CSV table of C-alpha atoms in Angstrom, one decimal:
chain,number,residue,atom,x,y,z
D,1,MET,CA,168.8,237.7,44.1
D,2,LEU,CA,166.9,234.6,43.1
D,3,SER,CA,163.5,235.1,41.5
D,4,ARG,CA,162.0,233.3,44.6
D,5,PRO,CA,163.4,231.9,47.9
D,6,MET,CA,165.4,228.7,48.1
D,7,ILE,CA,163.9,225.7,50.0
D,8,ASP,CA,165.3,225.7,53.5
D,9,ARG,CA,167.4,222.6,54.0
D,10,ILE,CA,167.4,223.0,57.8
D,11,ALA,CA,164.4,221.7,59.7
D,12,PHE,CA,165.2,222.8,63.3
D,13,LEU,CA,168.1,223.2,65.7
D,14,GLY,CA,170.6,223.0,62.8
D,15,ILE,CA,169.4,219.6,61.8
D,16,SER,CA,168.8,219.2,58.1
D,17,TRP,CA,165.7,217.6,56.5
D,18,TYR,CA,168.0,215.2,54.7
D,19,ALA,CA,169.3,213.9,58.1
D,20,ILE,CA,165.7,213.5,59.4
D,21,LEU,CA,164.7,211.5,56.3
D,22,ILE,CA,167.8,209.3,56.6
D,23,VAL,CA,167.1,208.6,60.3
D,24,ALA,CA,163.4,207.9,59.5
D,25,ALA,CA,164.5,205.5,56.8
D,26,ILE,CA,166.8,203.7,59.2
D,27,LEU,CA,164.1,203.3,61.9
D,28,ILE,CA,161.5,202.1,59.3
D,29,GLY,CA,164.1,199.7,57.9
D,30,LEU,CA,164.9,198.4,61.4
D,31,ALA,CA,161.3,197.7,62.2
D,32,PHE,CA,160.8,195.9,58.9
D,33,CYS,CA,164.0,193.8,59.3
D,34,THR,CA,163.2,192.9,62.9
D,35,ARG,CA,159.8,191.6,61.8
D,36,GLU,CA,161.3,189.7,58.8
D,37,ALA,CA,164.0,188.2,61.0
D,38,ARG,CA,161.3,187.0,63.4
D,39,ARG,CA,159.5,185.4,60.4
D,40,LEU,CA,162.6,183.6,59.3
D,41,HIS,CA,163.7,182.6,62.8
D,42,VAL,CA,166.8,184.7,62.7
D,43,PRO,CA,168.1,186.1,66.1
D,44,GLN,CA,167.0,189.7,66.6
D,45,GLU,CA,170.5,190.7,67.8
D,46,THR,CA,171.8,189.9,64.3
D,47,ILE,CA,169.8,192.8,62.9
D,48,ILE,CA,171.0,195.2,65.6
D,49,ASP,CA,174.6,194.2,65.1
D,50,PHE,CA,174.2,194.5,61.3
D,51,LEU,CA,172.8,198.0,61.7
D,52,LEU,CA,175.6,199.1,64.1
D,53,TYR,CA,178.2,198.0,61.5
D,54,ALA,CA,176.2,199.1,58.4
D,55,ILE,CA,175.6,202.7,59.4
D,56,PRO,CA,179.3,203.8,59.8
D,57,LEU,CA,180.6,201.5,57.0
D,58,ALA,CA,177.9,202.7,54.5
D,59,ILE,CA,178.7,206.4,55.2
D,60,ILE,CA,182.5,205.8,54.9
D,61,CYS,CA,182.2,203.7,51.8
D,62,ALA,CA,179.7,206.1,50.2
D,63,ARG,CA,182.0,209.0,50.8
D,64,ILE,CA,185.1,207.2,49.5
D,65,TYR,CA,183.2,206.2,46.4
D,66,TYR,CA,182.1,209.8,45.8
D,67,VAL,CA,185.5,211.3,46.5
D,68,ILE,CA,187.3,208.9,44.1
D,69,PHE,CA,185.3,210.1,41.2
D,70,ARG,CA,185.3,213.8,42.2
D,71,PHE,CA,188.8,214.0,43.6
D,72,ASN,CA,189.5,217.1,41.6
D,73,MET,CA,187.1,218.9,43.9
D,74,TYR,CA,189.2,218.0,47.0
D,75,SER,CA,192.8,217.8,45.7
D,76,GLU,CA,193.6,221.3,47.0
D,77,ASP,CA,191.7,220.9,50.3
D,78,LEU,CA,192.0,217.4,51.5
D,79,LEU,CA,190.3,218.2,54.8
D,80,ALA,CA,187.1,219.0,52.9
D,81,ILE,CA,186.8,215.2,52.2
D,82,PHE,CA,185.6,214.9,55.8
D,83,ASN,CA,182.9,217.6,55.5
D,84,ILE,CA,180.0,215.4,54.5
D,85,ARG,CA,177.5,218.1,55.6
D,86,GLU,CA,178.1,219.7,52.2
D,87,GLY,CA,176.9,216.5,50.5
D,88,GLY,CA,178.8,213.9,48.5
D,89,LEU,CA,177.6,210.4,49.4
D,90,ALA,CA,177.1,207.8,46.6
D,91,ILE,CA,174.6,205.0,47.0
D,92,PHE,CA,176.7,202.3,45.4
D,93,GLY,CA,179.5,203.0,47.9
D,94,GLY,CA,176.8,202.7,50.7
D,95,ILE,CA,175.8,199.3,49.3
D,96,ILE,CA,179.4,198.1,49.3
D,97,GLY,CA,179.6,199.2,53.0
D,98,GLY,CA,176.4,197.3,53.7
D,99,LEU,CA,177.7,194.2,52.1
D,100,ILE,CA,180.8,194.3,54.3
D,101,ALA,CA,178.6,194.8,57.4
D,102,ALA,CA,176.3,191.9,56.4
D,103,ARG,CA,179.4,189.7,56.1
D,104,ILE,CA,180.7,190.7,59.5
D,105,ALA,CA,177.3,190.3,61.3
D,106,ALA,CA,176.4,187.0,59.6
D,107,ARG,CA,179.8,185.5,60.5
D,108,ARG,CA,179.5,186.7,64.1
D,109,HIS,CA,176.0,185.2,64.6
D,110,GLN,CA,176.5,182.2,62.4
D,111,VAL,CA,173.7,183.2,60.1
D,112,PRO,CA,173.9,182.5,56.3
D,113,VAL,CA,174.9,185.8,54.8
D,114,LEU,CA,172.5,185.3,51.9
D,115,THR,CA,169.6,185.0,54.4
D,116,LEU,CA,170.6,188.2,56.1
D,117,LEU,CA,170.8,190.0,52.7
D,118,ASP,CA,167.3,188.7,51.8
D,119,ILE,CA,166.0,190.2,55.1
D,120,VAL,CA,167.7,193.6,54.5
D,121,ALA,CA,167.1,194.1,50.7
D,122,PRO,CA,163.4,195.3,50.9
D,123,ALA,CA,164.2,197.7,53.7
D,124,LEU,CA,167.2,199.0,51.7
D,125,VAL,CA,165.3,199.9,48.6
D,126,LEU,CA,162.5,201.5,50.8
D,127,GLY,CA,165.1,203.6,52.5
D,128,GLN,CA,166.5,204.7,49.2
D,129,ALA,CA,163.0,205.8,48.2
D,130,ILE,CA,162.7,207.9,51.3
D,131,GLY,CA,166.1,209.3,50.8
D,132,ARG,CA,165.3,210.6,47.3
D,133,TRP,CA,163.1,213.3,48.8
D,134,GLY,CA,166.2,214.6,50.6
D,135,ASN,CA,167.7,215.1,47.1
D,136,TYR,CA,164.7,217.3,46.3
D,137,ILE,CA,165.2,219.4,49.4
D,138,ASN,CA,169.0,219.7,48.6
D,139,MET,CA,168.2,220.6,44.9
D,140,GLU,CA,170.3,217.6,43.6
D,141,ALA,CA,169.8,214.4,41.6
D,142,TYR,CA,167.9,216.3,39.0
D,143,GLY,CA,167.8,215.7,35.2
D,144,LEU,CA,168.2,217.4,31.9
D,145,ARG,CA,166.9,220.9,31.3
D,146,ILE,CA,163.3,221.1,30.1
D,147,SER,CA,162.6,223.9,27.6
D,148,GLU,CA,159.2,222.7,26.4
D,149,GLU,CA,156.6,224.6,28.3
D,150,TYR,CA,154.0,221.8,28.1
D,151,LEU,CA,156.4,219.5,30.0
D,152,GLN,CA,157.2,222.0,32.8
D,153,PHE,CA,155.1,220.5,35.5
D,154,PHE,CA,155.7,218.2,38.5
D,155,PRO,CA,156.1,215.2,38.6
D,156,PHE,CA,157.7,215.2,35.2
D,157,ALA,CA,159.9,218.2,36.0
D,158,VAL,CA,161.1,220.2,38.9
D,159,GLU,CA,162.4,223.7,39.2
D,160,ILE,CA,166.1,224.1,40.1
D,161,PRO,CA,167.9,227.4,40.8
D,162,VAL,CA,170.7,228.2,38.4
D,163,GLY,CA,172.3,231.6,39.2
D,164,ASP,CA,169.5,234.0,39.8
D,165,ILE,CA,166.8,232.1,38.0
D,166,TRP,CA,164.8,229.0,38.5
D,167,TYR,CA,164.9,226.5,35.6
D,168,TRP,CA,162.8,223.4,34.9
D,169,HIS,CA,164.7,220.1,34.9
D,170,MET,CA,163.6,216.5,34.7
D,171,ALA,CA,162.5,215.3,38.2
D,172,THR,CA,164.8,212.2,38.1
D,173,PHE,CA,164.8,212.0,41.9
D,174,PHE,CA,161.1,211.4,41.7
D,175,TYR,CA,161.4,208.9,38.9
D,176,GLU,CA,163.7,206.9,41.1
D,177,PHE,CA,161.5,207.3,44.1
D,178,CYS,CA,158.6,205.7,42.1
D,179,TRP,CA,160.8,202.9,40.8
D,180,ASP,CA,162.2,202.2,44.3
D,181,VAL,CA,158.6,201.9,45.7
D,182,LEU,CA,157.7,199.5,42.9
D,183,VAL,CA,160.8,197.4,43.6
D,184,PHE,CA,159.9,197.3,47.3
D,185,ALA,CA,156.4,196.0,46.4
D,186,ILE,CA,157.9,193.4,44.1
D,187,LEU,CA,160.4,192.2,46.7
D,188,LEU,CA,157.6,191.7,49.2
D,189,LEU,CA,156.1,189.2,46.8
D,190,ILE,CA,159.4,187.6,45.8
D,191,ARG,CA,160.3,186.9,49.5
D,192,HIS,CA,157.4,184.4,49.6
D,193,HIS,CA,158.3,182.7,46.3
D,194,LYS,CA,162.0,182.6,46.3
D,195,ARG,CA,163.7,179.5,44.9
D,196,ARG,CA,166.9,179.8,46.9
D,197,SER,CA,168.5,181.9,49.6
D,198,GLY,CA,169.8,185.1,48.2
D,199,ASP,CA,167.0,185.5,45.6
D,200,VAL,CA,165.4,188.5,47.3
D,201,PHE,CA,168.7,190.4,47.3
D,202,CYS,CA,169.5,189.3,43.7
D,203,TRP,CA,166.2,190.6,42.6
D,204,TYR,CA,166.8,193.9,44.4
D,205,LEU,CA,170.1,194.3,42.5
D,206,LEU,CA,168.5,193.3,39.1
D,207,LEU,CA,165.4,195.5,39.5
D,208,TYR,CA,167.0,198.5,41.1
D,209,CYS,CA,170.0,198.5,38.8
D,210,ALA,CA,167.8,198.1,35.7
D,211,GLY,CA,165.8,201.2,36.6
D,212,ARG,CA,168.9,203.1,37.7
D,213,THR,CA,170.5,202.4,34.3
D,214,VAL,CA,167.7,204.2,32.5
D,215,ILE,CA,167.2,207.1,35.0
D,216,GLU,CA,171.0,207.8,35.4
D,217,GLY,CA,171.1,208.5,31.7
D,218,LEU,CA,168.7,211.4,32.2
D,219,ARG,CA,170.6,213.0,35.2
D,220,ASN,CA,172.5,216.2,34.9
D,221,ASP,CA,174.8,215.7,37.9
D,222,SER,CA,176.1,212.2,37.6
D,223,LEU,CA,179.6,211.0,38.6
D,224,THR,CA,181.5,210.5,35.4
D,225,PHE,CA,184.8,209.0,34.2
D,226,ILE,CA,186.8,208.8,31.0
D,227,SER,CA,184.5,211.5,29.5
D,228,GLU,CA,181.7,213.7,30.7
D,229,PHE,CA,179.0,211.4,29.2
D,230,VAL,CA,180.2,208.1,30.6
D,231,ARG,CA,178.3,207.9,33.9
D,232,ILE,CA,180.0,205.5,36.4
D,233,SER,CA,176.7,204.7,38.2
D,234,GLN,CA,175.0,203.9,34.9
D,235,VAL,CA,177.8,201.6,33.8
D,236,LEU,CA,177.9,199.8,37.2
D,237,SER,CA,174.2,199.4,37.3
D,238,ALA,CA,174.0,197.8,33.9
D,239,ILE,CA,176.9,195.5,34.6
D,240,ALA,CA,175.4,194.6,38.0
D,241,ALA,CA,172.0,193.8,36.4
D,242,PHE,CA,173.8,191.5,33.9
D,243,GLY,CA,175.8,190.0,36.7
D,244,VAL,CA,172.6,188.8,38.4
D,245,VAL,CA,171.4,187.2,35.1
D,246,LEU,CA,174.7,185.5,34.7
D,247,TYR,CA,174.5,184.3,38.4
D,248,PHE,CA,171.1,182.8,37.8
D,249,PHE,CA,172.5,181.0,34.8
D,250,LEU,CA,175.6,179.6,36.5
D,251,ARG,CA,173.6,178.2,39.4
D,252,ILE,CA,171.6,175.8,37.2
D,253,ARG,CA,174.6,173.9,35.9
D,254,ASP,CA,172.5,170.7,35.5
D,255,ARG,CA,170.2,172.5,33.1
D,256,ILE,CA,172.7,174.3,30.8
D,257,SER,CA,171.5,174.0,27.2
D,258,LEU,CA,170.5,176.3,24.3
D,259,VAL,CA,167.3,177.1,26.2
D,260,THR,CA,169.2,178.6,29.2
D,261,ILE,CA,172.1,180.1,27.2
D,262,ALA,CA,169.7,182.1,25.0
D,263,PRO,CA,168.6,184.5,27.8
D,264,VAL,CA,172.3,185.2,28.6
D,265,ILE,CA,173.0,186.1,25.0
D,266,CYS,CA,169.9,188.2,25.0
D,267,ALA,CA,171.1,190.0,28.2
D,268,VAL,CA,174.4,190.8,26.4
D,269,LEU,CA,172.4,192.4,23.6
D,270,CYS,CA,170.6,194.4,26.3
D,271,LEU,CA,174.0,195.8,27.4
D,272,VAL,CA,174.9,196.6,23.8
D,273,THR,CA,171.7,198.4,23.2
D,274,THR,CA,172.0,200.4,26.4
D,275,PHE,CA,175.6,201.5,25.9
D,276,LEU,CA,175.2,202.2,22.2
D,277,GLY,CA,172.3,204.5,23.0
D,278,GLU,CA,174.4,206.3,25.7
D,279,PHE,CA,177.3,207.0,23.3
D,280,GLU,CA,174.8,208.0,20.6
D,281,ARG,CA,173.1,210.5,23.0
D,282,GLY,CA,176.5,211.7,24.3
D,283,ALA,CA,178.3,212.6,21.1
D,284,TYR,CA,178.0,210.0,18.3
D,285,SER,CA,174.6,210.4,16.6
D,286,THR,CA,176.0,208.3,13.7
D,287,LEU,CA,175.4,205.3,15.9
D,288,PHE,CA,171.6,205.6,15.5
D,289,PRO,CA,171.2,202.9,12.8
D,290,PHE,CA,173.3,200.5,14.9
D,291,SER,CA,171.2,201.2,18.0
D,292,GLN,CA,168.0,200.5,16.0
D,293,ALA,CA,169.6,197.3,14.7
D,294,SER,CA,170.2,196.2,18.3
D,295,LEU,CA,166.4,196.6,18.9
D,296,VAL,CA,165.8,194.2,16.0
D,297,LEU,CA,168.2,191.7,17.5
D,298,LEU,CA,166.3,191.9,20.8
D,299,ILE,CA,163.1,191.0,19.0
D,300,LEU,CA,164.8,188.1,17.3
D,301,ALA,CA,166.3,187.0,20.6
D,302,SER,CA,162.8,186.9,22.2
D,303,ALA,CA,161.4,184.9,19.3
D,304,ALA,CA,164.4,182.4,19.6
D,305,ILE,CA,163.8,182.0,23.4
D,306,ILE,CA,160.1,181.3,22.9
D,307,ALA,CA,160.9,178.8,20.0
D,308,LEU,CA,163.6,177.0,21.9
D,309,TRP,CA,161.5,176.7,25.1
D,310,THR,CA,158.6,175.4,23.1
D,311,ILE,CA,160.8,172.7,21.5
D,312,ASP,CA,162.4,171.8,24.8
D,313,SER,CA,159.2,171.6,26.8
D,314,GLY,CA,157.1,170.0,24.0
D,315,SER,CA,154.3,172.6,24.3
D,316,PHE,CA,153.7,176.3,23.9
D,317,ASP,CA,153.9,178.0,27.3
D,318,ARG,CA,151.7,181.1,27.1
D,319,LYS,CA,152.7,182.3,30.6
D,320,THR,CA,156.4,182.4,29.6
D,321,ALA,CA,155.8,183.7,26.1
D,322,LEU,CA,153.4,186.5,27.0
D,323,PRO,CA,155.9,188.9,28.9
D,324,LEU,CA,158.5,188.4,26.1
D,325,ALA,CA,155.9,189.1,23.4
D,326,LEU,CA,154.6,192.2,25.2
D,327,ASN,CA,158.1,193.7,25.4
D,328,ALA,CA,158.7,192.7,21.7
D,329,VAL,CA,155.6,194.7,20.9
D,330,PHE,CA,157.0,197.7,22.8
D,331,ILE,CA,160.2,197.4,20.9
D,332,ILE,CA,158.4,197.2,17.5
D,333,GLY,CA,156.5,200.4,18.5
D,334,LEU,CA,159.9,202.1,19.2
D,335,LEU,CA,161.2,201.0,15.8
D,336,ILE,CA,158.2,202.5,14.1
D,337,ALA,CA,158.5,205.7,16.1
D,338,GLY,CA,162.2,205.8,15.2
D,339,ILE,CA,161.6,206.1,11.5
D,340,GLY,CA,163.0,209.4,10.2
D,341,ARG,CA,164.7,210.2,13.6
D,342,ALA,CA,168.3,209.6,12.4
D,343,ASN,CA,169.1,213.3,12.5
D,344,ALA,CA,166.7,214.3,15.3
D,345,ASP,CA,167.3,215.1,18.9
D,346,ASN,CA,166.9,211.6,20.4
D,347,THR,CA,167.6,212.4,24.0
D,348,TYR,CA,164.3,211.0,25.2
D,349,TYR,CA,164.1,208.4,22.5
D,350,VAL,CA,167.3,206.8,23.7
D,351,SER,CA,165.9,206.5,27.2
D,352,LEU,CA,162.9,204.6,25.8
D,353,ARG,CA,165.2,202.3,23.9
D,354,GLN,CA,167.2,201.7,27.1
D,355,SER,CA,163.9,201.1,29.0
D,356,ALA,CA,163.0,198.3,26.5
D,357,ALA,CA,166.5,196.8,26.9
D,358,MET,CA,166.4,196.8,30.7
D,359,LEU,CA,162.9,195.3,30.7
D,360,GLN,CA,164.3,192.6,28.5
D,361,MET,CA,167.2,192.2,31.0
D,362,ILE,CA,164.7,191.7,33.9
D,363,LEU,CA,162.8,189.1,31.8
D,364,CYS,CA,166.0,187.2,31.1
D,365,GLY,CA,166.6,187.0,34.9
D,366,TRP,CA,163.0,185.9,35.5
D,367,LEU,CA,163.4,183.2,32.9
D,368,LEU,CA,166.5,181.8,34.5
D,369,CYS,CA,165.2,182.1,38.0
D,370,TYR,CA,161.8,180.7,37.5
D,371,PRO,CA,160.5,179.0,34.2
D,372,PHE,CA,163.9,177.6,33.1
D,373,CYS,CA,165.1,176.8,36.6
D,374,PRO,CA,164.4,173.2,37.8
D,375,GLU,CA,162.1,172.8,40.7
D,376,THR,CA,163.9,172.7,44.0
D,377,LYS,CA,162.8,172.2,47.6
D,378,LYS,CA,161.1,175.4,48.8
D,379,VAL,CA,163.2,177.6,50.9
D,380,SER,CA,162.2,177.2,54.5
D,381,GLU,CA,160.6,180.3,56.1
């Protein structure tokens, strides 16, 4: 017997709370997208068509994605693959399904696919935020075990049943809920200040994936491959975030110089810092000095970007330099805090290091999308 009752997953009439939350997310998303389509003069039936394609495709792709990386669970009972009531949907698979649906709907209604993705992106991340509470009800998407009593409180931690006892684990579902809400708020601002079509969706990918990269490293039930500490969603998130930075760089071909190349190099260093930390946390503590050295390189990269931009523009731009300087201060604080930690338990410290790297990745995207991007004609709204 458990030390106390489990949370009831069923709301009423055999309908789960998770299903209710997903339906609520879809309805809220539909209302938002309908209003946004009206603002951008996109036919309303485009949104309805997109939704009709997106719901089944997202579920199918989310299930396929999950099964691929957990096939050992279904190899002896292939029919269990179709039993999604037991859980097993991965958000990245759902995003892939949504992209396919957007392509189909955009072509059918002769709407630019990037415009449609810009409309959908804020609703998508808001829906993800709502869905994370379904993870809490299902007792999933939780993080590492918390043994320190002073940290055993919500929202930092949440109790999860293991056997007959409830144990405290990091409330990673709640961390992602908070991050998703913040991303939603930022996207609401970006949609009024985008330089080109597709910017809102690109910023969704960059912001969401940067946060997911850090949070995924703290989860206890991630999909893994190659080894138990190589998390597929973390790897894909980091690469997707870098991909957006690279896309911002490639689309300003008329401005390619040392100034614009520097953020791309810095973004590569962000990937190195992130993955070094993950291998260090997983099994290779001897990587600690190399991970610390990568932080030093990030500081030097920030200084180089500021110097190159100052030389190129002919004046010191405080608005551009300030975010880079603030993150550099954060990194310096981490370096100081890391003194003497070579042989310590650096589980949380690695996540702080990854946070600094992903913040730097976001700043690299910001530099290439705004300060370093030549002025273009404002996107019509």
